[in-house]
mmCIF file of the C-alpha atoms, coordinates in Angstrom:
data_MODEL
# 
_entry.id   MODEL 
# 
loop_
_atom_site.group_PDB 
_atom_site.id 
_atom_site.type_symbol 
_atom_site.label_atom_id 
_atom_site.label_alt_id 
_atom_site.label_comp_id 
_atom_site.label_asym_id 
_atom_site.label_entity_id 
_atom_site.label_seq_id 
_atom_site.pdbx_PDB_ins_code 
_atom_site.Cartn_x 
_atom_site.Cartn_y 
_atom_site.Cartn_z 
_atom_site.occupancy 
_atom_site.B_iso_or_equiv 
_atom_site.pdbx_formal_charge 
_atom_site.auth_seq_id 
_atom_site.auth_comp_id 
_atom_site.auth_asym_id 
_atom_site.auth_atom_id 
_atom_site.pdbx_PDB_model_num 
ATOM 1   C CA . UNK A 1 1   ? -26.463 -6.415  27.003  1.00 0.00 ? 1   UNK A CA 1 
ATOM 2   C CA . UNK A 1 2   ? -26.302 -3.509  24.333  1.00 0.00 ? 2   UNK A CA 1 
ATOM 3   C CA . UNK A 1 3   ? -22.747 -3.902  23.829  1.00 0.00 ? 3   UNK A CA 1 
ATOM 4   C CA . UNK A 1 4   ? -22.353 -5.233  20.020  1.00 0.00 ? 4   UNK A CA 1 
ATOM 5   C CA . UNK A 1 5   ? -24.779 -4.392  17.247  1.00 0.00 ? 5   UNK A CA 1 
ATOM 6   C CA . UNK A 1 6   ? -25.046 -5.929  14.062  1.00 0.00 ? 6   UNK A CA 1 
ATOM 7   C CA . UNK A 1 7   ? -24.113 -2.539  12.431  1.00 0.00 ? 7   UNK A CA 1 
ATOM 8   C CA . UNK A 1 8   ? -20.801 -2.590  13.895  1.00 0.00 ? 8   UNK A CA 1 
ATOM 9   C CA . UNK A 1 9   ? -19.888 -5.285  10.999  1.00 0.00 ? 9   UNK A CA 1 
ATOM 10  C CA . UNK A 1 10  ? -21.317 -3.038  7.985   1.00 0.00 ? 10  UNK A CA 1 
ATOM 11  C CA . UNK A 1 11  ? -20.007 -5.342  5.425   1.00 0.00 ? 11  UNK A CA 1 
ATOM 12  C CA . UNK A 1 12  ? -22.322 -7.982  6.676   1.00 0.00 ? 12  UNK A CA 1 
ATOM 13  C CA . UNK A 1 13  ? -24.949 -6.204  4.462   1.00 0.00 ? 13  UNK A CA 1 
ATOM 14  C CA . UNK A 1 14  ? -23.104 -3.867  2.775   1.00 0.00 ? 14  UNK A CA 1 
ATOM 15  C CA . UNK A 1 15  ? -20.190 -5.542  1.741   1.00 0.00 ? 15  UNK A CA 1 
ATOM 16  C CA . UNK A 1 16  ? -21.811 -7.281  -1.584  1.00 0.00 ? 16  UNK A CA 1 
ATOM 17  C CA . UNK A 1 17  ? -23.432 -3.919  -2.979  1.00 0.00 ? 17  UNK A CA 1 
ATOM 18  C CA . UNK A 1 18  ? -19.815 -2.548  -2.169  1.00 0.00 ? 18  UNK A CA 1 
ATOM 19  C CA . UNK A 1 19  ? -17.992 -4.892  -4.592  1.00 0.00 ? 19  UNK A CA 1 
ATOM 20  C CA . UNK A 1 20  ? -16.484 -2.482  -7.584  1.00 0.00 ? 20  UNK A CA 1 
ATOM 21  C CA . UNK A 1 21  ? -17.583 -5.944  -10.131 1.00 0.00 ? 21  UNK A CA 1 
ATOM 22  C CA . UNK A 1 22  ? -20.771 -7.468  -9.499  1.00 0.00 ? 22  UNK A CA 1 
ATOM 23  C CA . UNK A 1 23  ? -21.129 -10.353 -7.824  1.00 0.00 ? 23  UNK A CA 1 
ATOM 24  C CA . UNK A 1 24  ? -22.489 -13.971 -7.500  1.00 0.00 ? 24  UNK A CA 1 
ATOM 25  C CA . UNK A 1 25  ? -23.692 -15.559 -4.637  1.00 0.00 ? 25  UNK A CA 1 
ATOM 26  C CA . UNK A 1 26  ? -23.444 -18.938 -5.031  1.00 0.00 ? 26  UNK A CA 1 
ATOM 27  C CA . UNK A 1 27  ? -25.439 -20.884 -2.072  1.00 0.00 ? 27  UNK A CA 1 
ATOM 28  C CA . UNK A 1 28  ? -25.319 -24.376 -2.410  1.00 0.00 ? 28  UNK A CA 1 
ATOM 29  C CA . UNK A 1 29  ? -26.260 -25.888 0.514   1.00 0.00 ? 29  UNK A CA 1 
ATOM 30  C CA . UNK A 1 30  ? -28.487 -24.368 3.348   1.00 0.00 ? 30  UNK A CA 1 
ATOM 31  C CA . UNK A 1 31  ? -28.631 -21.241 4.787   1.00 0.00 ? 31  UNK A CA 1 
ATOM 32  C CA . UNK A 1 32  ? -29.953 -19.582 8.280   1.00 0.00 ? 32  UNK A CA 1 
ATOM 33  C CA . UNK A 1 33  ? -30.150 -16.204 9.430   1.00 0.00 ? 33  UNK A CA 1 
ATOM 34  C CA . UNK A 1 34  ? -27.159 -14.202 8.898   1.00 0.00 ? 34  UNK A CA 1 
ATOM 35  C CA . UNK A 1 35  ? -25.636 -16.123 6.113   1.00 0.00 ? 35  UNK A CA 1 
ATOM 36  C CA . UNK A 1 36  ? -28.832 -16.460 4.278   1.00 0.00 ? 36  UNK A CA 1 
ATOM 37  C CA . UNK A 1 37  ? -29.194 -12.671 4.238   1.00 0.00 ? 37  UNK A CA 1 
ATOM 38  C CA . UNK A 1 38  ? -25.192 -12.058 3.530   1.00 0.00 ? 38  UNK A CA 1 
ATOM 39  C CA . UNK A 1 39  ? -25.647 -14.510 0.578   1.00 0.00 ? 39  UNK A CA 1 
ATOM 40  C CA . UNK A 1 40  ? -29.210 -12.449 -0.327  1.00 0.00 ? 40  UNK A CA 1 
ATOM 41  C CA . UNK A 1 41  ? -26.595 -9.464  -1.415  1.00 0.00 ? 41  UNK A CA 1 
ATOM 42  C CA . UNK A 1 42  ? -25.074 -10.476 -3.747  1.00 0.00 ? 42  UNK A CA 1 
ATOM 43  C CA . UNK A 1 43  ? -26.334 -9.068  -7.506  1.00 0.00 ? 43  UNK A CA 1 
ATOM 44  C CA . UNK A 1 44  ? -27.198 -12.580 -8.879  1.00 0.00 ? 44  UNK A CA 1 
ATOM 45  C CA . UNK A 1 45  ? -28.431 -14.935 -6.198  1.00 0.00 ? 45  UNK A CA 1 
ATOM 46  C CA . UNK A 1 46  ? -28.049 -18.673 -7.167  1.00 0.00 ? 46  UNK A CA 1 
ATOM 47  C CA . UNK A 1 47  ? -29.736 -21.509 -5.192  1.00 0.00 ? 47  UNK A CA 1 
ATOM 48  C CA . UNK A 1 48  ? -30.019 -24.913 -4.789  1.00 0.00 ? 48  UNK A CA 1 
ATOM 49  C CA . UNK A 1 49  ? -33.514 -26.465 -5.366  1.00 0.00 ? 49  UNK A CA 1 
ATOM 50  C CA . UNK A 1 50  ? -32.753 -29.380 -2.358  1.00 0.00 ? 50  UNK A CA 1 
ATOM 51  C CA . UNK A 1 51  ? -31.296 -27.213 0.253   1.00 0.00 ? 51  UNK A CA 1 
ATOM 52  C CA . UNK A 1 52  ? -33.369 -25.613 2.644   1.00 0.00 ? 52  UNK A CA 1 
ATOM 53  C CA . UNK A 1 53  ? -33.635 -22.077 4.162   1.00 0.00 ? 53  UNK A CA 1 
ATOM 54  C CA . UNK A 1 54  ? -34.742 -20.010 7.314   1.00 0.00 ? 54  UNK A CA 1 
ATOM 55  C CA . UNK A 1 55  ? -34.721 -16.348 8.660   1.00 0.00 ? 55  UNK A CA 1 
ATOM 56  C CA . UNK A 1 56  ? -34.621 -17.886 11.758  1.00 0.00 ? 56  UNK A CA 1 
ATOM 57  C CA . UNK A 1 57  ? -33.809 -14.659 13.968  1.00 0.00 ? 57  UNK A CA 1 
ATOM 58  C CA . UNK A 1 58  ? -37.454 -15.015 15.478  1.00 0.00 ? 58  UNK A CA 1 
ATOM 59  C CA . UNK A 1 59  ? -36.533 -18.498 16.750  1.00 0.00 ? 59  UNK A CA 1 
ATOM 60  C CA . UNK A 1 60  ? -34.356 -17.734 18.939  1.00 0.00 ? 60  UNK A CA 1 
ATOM 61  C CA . UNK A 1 61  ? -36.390 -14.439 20.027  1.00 0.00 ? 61  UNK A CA 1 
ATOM 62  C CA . UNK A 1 62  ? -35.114 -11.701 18.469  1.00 0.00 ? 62  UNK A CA 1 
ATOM 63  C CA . UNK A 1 63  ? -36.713 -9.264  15.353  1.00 0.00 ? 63  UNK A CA 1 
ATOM 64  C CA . UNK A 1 64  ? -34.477 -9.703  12.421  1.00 0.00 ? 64  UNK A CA 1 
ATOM 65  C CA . UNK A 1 65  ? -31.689 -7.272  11.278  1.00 0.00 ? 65  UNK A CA 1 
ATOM 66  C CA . UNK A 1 66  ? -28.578 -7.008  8.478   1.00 0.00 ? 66  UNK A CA 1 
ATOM 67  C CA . UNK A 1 67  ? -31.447 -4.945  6.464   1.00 0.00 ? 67  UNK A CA 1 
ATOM 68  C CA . UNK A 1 68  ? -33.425 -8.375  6.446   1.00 0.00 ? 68  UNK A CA 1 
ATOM 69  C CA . UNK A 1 69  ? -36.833 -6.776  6.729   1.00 0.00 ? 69  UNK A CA 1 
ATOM 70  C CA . UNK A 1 70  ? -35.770 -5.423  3.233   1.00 0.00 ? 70  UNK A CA 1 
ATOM 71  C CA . UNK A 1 71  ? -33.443 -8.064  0.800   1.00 0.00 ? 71  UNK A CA 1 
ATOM 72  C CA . UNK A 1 72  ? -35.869 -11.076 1.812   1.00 0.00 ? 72  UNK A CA 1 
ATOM 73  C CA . UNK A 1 73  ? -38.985 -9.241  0.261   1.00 0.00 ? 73  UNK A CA 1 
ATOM 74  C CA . UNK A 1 74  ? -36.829 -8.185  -2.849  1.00 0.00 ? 74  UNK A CA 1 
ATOM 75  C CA . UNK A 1 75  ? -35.639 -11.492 -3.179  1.00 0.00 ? 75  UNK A CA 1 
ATOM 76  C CA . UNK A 1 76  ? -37.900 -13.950 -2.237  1.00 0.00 ? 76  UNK A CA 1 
ATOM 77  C CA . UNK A 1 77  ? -41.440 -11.695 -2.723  1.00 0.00 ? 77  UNK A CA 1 
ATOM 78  C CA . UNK A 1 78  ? -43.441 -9.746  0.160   1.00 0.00 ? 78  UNK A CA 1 
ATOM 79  C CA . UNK A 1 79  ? -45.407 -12.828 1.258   1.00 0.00 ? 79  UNK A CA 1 
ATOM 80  C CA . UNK A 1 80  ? -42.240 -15.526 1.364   1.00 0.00 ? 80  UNK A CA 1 
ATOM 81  C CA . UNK A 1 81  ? -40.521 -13.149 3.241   1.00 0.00 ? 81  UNK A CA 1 
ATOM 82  C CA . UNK A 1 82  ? -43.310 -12.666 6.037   1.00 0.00 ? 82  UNK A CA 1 
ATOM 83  C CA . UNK A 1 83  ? -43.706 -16.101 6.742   1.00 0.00 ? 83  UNK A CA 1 
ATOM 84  C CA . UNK A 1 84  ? -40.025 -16.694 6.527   1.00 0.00 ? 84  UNK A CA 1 
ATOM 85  C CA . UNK A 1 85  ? -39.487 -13.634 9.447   1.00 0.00 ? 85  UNK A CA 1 
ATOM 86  C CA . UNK A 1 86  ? -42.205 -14.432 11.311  1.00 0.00 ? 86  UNK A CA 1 
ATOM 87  C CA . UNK A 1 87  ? -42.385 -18.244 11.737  1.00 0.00 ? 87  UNK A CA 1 
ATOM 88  C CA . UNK A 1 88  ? -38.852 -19.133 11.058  1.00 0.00 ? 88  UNK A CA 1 
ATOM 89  C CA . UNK A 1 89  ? -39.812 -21.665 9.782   1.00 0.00 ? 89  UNK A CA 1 
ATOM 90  C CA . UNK A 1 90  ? -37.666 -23.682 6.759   1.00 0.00 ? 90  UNK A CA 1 
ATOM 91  C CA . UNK A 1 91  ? -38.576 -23.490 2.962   1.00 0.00 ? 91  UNK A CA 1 
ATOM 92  C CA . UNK A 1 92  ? -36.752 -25.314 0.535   1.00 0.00 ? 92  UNK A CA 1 
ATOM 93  C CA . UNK A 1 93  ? -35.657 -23.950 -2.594  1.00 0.00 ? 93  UNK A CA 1 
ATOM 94  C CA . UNK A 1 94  ? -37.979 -25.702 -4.310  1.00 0.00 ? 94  UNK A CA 1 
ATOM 95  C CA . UNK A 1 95  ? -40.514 -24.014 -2.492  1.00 0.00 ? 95  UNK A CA 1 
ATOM 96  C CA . UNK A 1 96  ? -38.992 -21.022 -2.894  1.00 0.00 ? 96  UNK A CA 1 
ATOM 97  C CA . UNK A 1 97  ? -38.856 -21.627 -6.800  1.00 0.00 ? 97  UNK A CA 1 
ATOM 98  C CA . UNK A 1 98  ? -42.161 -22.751 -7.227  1.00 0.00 ? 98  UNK A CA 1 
ATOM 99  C CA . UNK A 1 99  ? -43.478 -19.696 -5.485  1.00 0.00 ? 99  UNK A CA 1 
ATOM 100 C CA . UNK A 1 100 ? -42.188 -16.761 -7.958  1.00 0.00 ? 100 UNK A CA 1 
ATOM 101 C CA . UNK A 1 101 ? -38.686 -16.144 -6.089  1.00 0.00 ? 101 UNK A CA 1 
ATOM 102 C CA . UNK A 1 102 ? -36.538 -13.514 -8.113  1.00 0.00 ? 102 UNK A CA 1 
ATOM 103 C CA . UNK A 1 103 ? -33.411 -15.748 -7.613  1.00 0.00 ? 103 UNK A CA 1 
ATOM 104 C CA . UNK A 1 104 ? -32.022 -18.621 -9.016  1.00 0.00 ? 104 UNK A CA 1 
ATOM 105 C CA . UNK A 1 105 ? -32.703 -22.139 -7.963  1.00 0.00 ? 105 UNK A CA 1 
ATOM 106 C CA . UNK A 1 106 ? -30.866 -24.797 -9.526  1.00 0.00 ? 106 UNK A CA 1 
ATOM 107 C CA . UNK A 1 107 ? -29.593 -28.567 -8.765  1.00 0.00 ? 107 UNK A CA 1 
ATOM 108 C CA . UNK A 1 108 ? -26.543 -27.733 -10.510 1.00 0.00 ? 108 UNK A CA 1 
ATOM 109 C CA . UNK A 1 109 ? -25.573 -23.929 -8.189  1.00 0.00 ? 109 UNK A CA 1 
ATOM 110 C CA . UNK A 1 110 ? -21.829 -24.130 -9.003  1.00 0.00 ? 110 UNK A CA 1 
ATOM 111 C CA . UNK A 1 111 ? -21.762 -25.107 -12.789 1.00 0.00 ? 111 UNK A CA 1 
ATOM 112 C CA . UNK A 1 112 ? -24.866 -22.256 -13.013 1.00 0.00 ? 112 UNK A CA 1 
ATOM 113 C CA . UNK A 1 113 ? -22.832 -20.039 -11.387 1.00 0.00 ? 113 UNK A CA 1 
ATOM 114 C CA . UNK A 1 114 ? -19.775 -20.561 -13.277 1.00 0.00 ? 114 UNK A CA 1 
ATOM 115 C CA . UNK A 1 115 ? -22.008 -20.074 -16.754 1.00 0.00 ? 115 UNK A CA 1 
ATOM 116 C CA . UNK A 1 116 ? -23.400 -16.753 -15.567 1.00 0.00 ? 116 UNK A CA 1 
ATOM 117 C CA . UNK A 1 117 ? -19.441 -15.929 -14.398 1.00 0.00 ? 117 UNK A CA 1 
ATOM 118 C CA . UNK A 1 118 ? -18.408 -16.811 -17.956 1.00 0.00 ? 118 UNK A CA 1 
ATOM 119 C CA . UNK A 1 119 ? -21.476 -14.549 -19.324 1.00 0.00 ? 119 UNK A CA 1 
ATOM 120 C CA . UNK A 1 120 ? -19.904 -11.589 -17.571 1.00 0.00 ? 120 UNK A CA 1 
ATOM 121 C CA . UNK A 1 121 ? -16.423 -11.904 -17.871 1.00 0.00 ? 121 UNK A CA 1 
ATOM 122 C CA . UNK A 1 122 ? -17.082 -11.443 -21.959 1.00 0.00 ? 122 UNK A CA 1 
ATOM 123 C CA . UNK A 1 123 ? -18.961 -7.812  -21.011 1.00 0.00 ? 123 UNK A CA 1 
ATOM 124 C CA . UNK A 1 124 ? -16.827 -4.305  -20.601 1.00 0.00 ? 124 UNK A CA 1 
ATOM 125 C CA . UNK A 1 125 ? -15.087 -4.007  -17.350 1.00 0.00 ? 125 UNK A CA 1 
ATOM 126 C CA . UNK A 1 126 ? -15.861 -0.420  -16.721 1.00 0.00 ? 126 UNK A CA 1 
ATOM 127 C CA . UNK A 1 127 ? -19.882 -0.915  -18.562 1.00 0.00 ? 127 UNK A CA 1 
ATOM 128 C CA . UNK A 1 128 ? -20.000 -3.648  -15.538 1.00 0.00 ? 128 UNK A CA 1 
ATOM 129 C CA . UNK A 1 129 ? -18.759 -1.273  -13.074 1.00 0.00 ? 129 UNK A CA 1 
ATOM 130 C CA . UNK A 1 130 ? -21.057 1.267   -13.988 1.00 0.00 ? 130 UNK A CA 1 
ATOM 131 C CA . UNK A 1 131 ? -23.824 -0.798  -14.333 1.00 0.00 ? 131 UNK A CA 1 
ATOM 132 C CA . UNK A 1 132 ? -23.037 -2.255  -10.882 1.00 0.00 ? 132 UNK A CA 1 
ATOM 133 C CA . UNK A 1 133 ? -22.622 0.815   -8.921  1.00 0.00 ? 133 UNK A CA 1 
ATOM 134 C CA . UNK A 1 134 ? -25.737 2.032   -9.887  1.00 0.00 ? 134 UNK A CA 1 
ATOM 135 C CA . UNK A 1 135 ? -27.815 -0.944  -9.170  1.00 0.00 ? 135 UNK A CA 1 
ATOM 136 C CA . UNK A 1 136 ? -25.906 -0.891  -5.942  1.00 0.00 ? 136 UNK A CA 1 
ATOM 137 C CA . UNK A 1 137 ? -26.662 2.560   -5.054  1.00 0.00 ? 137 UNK A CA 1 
ATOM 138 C CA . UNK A 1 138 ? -30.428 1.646   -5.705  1.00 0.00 ? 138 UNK A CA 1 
ATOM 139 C CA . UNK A 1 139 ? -30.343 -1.388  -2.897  1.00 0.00 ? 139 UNK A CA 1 
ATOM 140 C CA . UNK A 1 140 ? -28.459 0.725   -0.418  1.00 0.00 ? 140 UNK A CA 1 
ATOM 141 C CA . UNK A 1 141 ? -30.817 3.690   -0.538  1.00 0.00 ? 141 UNK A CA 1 
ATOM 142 C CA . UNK A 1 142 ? -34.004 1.471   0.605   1.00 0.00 ? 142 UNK A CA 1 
ATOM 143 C CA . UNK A 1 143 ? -32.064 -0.489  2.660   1.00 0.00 ? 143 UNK A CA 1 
ATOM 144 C CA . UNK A 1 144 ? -30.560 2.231   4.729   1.00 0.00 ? 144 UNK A CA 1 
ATOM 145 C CA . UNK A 1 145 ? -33.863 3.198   5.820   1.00 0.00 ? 145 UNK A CA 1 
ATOM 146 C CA . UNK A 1 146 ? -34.699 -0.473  6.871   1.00 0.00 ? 146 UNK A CA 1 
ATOM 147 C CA . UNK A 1 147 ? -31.255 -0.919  8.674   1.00 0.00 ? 147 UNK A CA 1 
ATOM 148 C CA . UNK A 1 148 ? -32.605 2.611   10.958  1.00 0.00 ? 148 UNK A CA 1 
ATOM 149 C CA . UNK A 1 149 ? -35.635 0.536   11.664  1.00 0.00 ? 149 UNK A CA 1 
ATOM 150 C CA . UNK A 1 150 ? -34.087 -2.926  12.261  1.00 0.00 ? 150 UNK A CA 1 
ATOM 151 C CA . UNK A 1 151 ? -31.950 -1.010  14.900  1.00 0.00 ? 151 UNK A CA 1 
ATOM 152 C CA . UNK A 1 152 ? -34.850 0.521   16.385  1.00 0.00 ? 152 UNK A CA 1 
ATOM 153 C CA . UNK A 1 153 ? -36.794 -2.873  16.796  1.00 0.00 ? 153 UNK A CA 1 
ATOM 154 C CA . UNK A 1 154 ? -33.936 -4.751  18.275  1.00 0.00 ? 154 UNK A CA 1 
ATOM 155 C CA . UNK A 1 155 ? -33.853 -1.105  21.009  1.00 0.00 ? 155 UNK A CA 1 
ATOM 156 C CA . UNK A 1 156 ? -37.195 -2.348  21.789  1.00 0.00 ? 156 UNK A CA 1 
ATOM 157 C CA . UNK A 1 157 ? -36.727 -5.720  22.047  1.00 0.00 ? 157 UNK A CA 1 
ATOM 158 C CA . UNK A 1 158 ? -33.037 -7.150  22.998  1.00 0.00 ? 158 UNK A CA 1 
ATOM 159 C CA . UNK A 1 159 ? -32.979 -6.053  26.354  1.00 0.00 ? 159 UNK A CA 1 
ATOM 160 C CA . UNK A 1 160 ? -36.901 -7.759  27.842  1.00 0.00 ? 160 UNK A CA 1 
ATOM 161 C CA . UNK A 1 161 ? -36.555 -10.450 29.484  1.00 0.00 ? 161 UNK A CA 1 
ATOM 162 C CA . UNK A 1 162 ? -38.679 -12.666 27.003  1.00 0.00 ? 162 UNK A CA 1 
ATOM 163 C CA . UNK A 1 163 ? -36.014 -12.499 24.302  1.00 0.00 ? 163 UNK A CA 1 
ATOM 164 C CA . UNK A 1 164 ? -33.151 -12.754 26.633  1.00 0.00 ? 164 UNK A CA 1 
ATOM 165 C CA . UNK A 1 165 ? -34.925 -15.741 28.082  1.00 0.00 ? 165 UNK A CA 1 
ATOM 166 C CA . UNK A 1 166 ? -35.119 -17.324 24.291  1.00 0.00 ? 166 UNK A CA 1 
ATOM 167 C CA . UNK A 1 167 ? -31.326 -15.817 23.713  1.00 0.00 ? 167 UNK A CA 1 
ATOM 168 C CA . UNK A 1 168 ? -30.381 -18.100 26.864  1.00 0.00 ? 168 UNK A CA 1 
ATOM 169 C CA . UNK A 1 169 ? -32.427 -21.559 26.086  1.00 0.00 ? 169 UNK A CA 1 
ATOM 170 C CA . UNK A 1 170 ? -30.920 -21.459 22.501  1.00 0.00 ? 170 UNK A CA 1 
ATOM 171 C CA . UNK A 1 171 ? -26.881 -20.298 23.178  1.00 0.00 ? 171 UNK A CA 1 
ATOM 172 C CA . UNK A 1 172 ? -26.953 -20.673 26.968  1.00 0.00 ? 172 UNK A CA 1 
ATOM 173 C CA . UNK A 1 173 ? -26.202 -17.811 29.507  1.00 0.00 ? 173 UNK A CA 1 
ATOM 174 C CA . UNK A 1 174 ? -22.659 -16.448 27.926  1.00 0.00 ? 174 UNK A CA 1 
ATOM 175 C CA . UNK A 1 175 ? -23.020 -12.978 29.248  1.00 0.00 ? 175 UNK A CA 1 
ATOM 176 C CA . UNK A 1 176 ? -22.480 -13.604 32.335  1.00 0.00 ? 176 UNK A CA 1 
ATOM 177 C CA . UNK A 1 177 ? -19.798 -15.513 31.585  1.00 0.00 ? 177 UNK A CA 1 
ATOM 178 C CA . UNK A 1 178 ? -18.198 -12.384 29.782  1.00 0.00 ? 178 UNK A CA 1 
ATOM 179 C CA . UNK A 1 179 ? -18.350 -9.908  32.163  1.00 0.00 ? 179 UNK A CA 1 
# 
């Protein structure tokens, strides 16, 4: 109904880059949507190899925002990403491995991520913070310009009665119980 938009929560895909230290996203089980992509921000992406993952958005109807159109492709690669946005379909880690990903997929996410925490912690607060911002700054430039477009798609889209239709099938009709 045009009344909420996912860039009224900015830290949903800015709040990783925003981080003064850098951070690790440790995802050990599976991931969907919105929490794959929040998880997608942070500066070292860990993963398991035998969970499984979706940018479902298309599923349920709707083009894909939280600068997804952007972060999948630097993460995952151009053609994962595709597939991933336009089928949502599920790819396990493995997959996601095997096909070139530029994260980390491990069985062991938590004791990896804990190594790579104790790698940093021995580094120079302020060298990190530097280092940080600036790859930061690099993310959020391109992904500004994505987040403009992802708004613009879901203008053209939300409000047809094809994705409101897939909207109600998957959640149910709760706008009109919120009026």
């Amino acid at each position: 109904n045009r009344k909420k938009r996912f860039t009224d929560l900015p830290f949903l895909f800015r709040g990783l880059l925003d981080f003064e230290l850098p951070v690790i996203a440790a995802i050990q089980g599976h991931a969907f949507g919105g929490g794959l992509l929040f998880g997608l921000y942070g500066d070292i992406v860990i993963m398991s190899g035998q969970s499984t993952y979706s940018a479902n958005f298309m599923k349920y109807g709707f083009t894909p925002g939280m600068g997804a159109t952007h972060i999948l492709g630097e993460k995952f690669g151009k053609q994962i990403s595709v597939e991933m946005m336009m089928s949502a379909k599920l790819i396990s880690g493995a997959e996601i491995k095997n096909r070139g990903a530029s994260v980390i997929i491990t069985d062991n996410v938590m004791e990896e991520a804990m190594h790579m925490a104790s790698q940093m912690s021995s580094k120079p607060r302020n060298s990190l913070i530097v280092l940080k911002r600036k790859l930061s700054q690099e993310v959020w430039t391109e992904l500004e310009r994505h987040i403009l477009l992802e708004e613009k798609m879901h203008e053209e889209t939300f409000h047809t009665d094809e994705v409101k239709g897939h909207i109600e099938k998957h959640f149910g009709n709760h706008s009109s119980k919120q009026k």
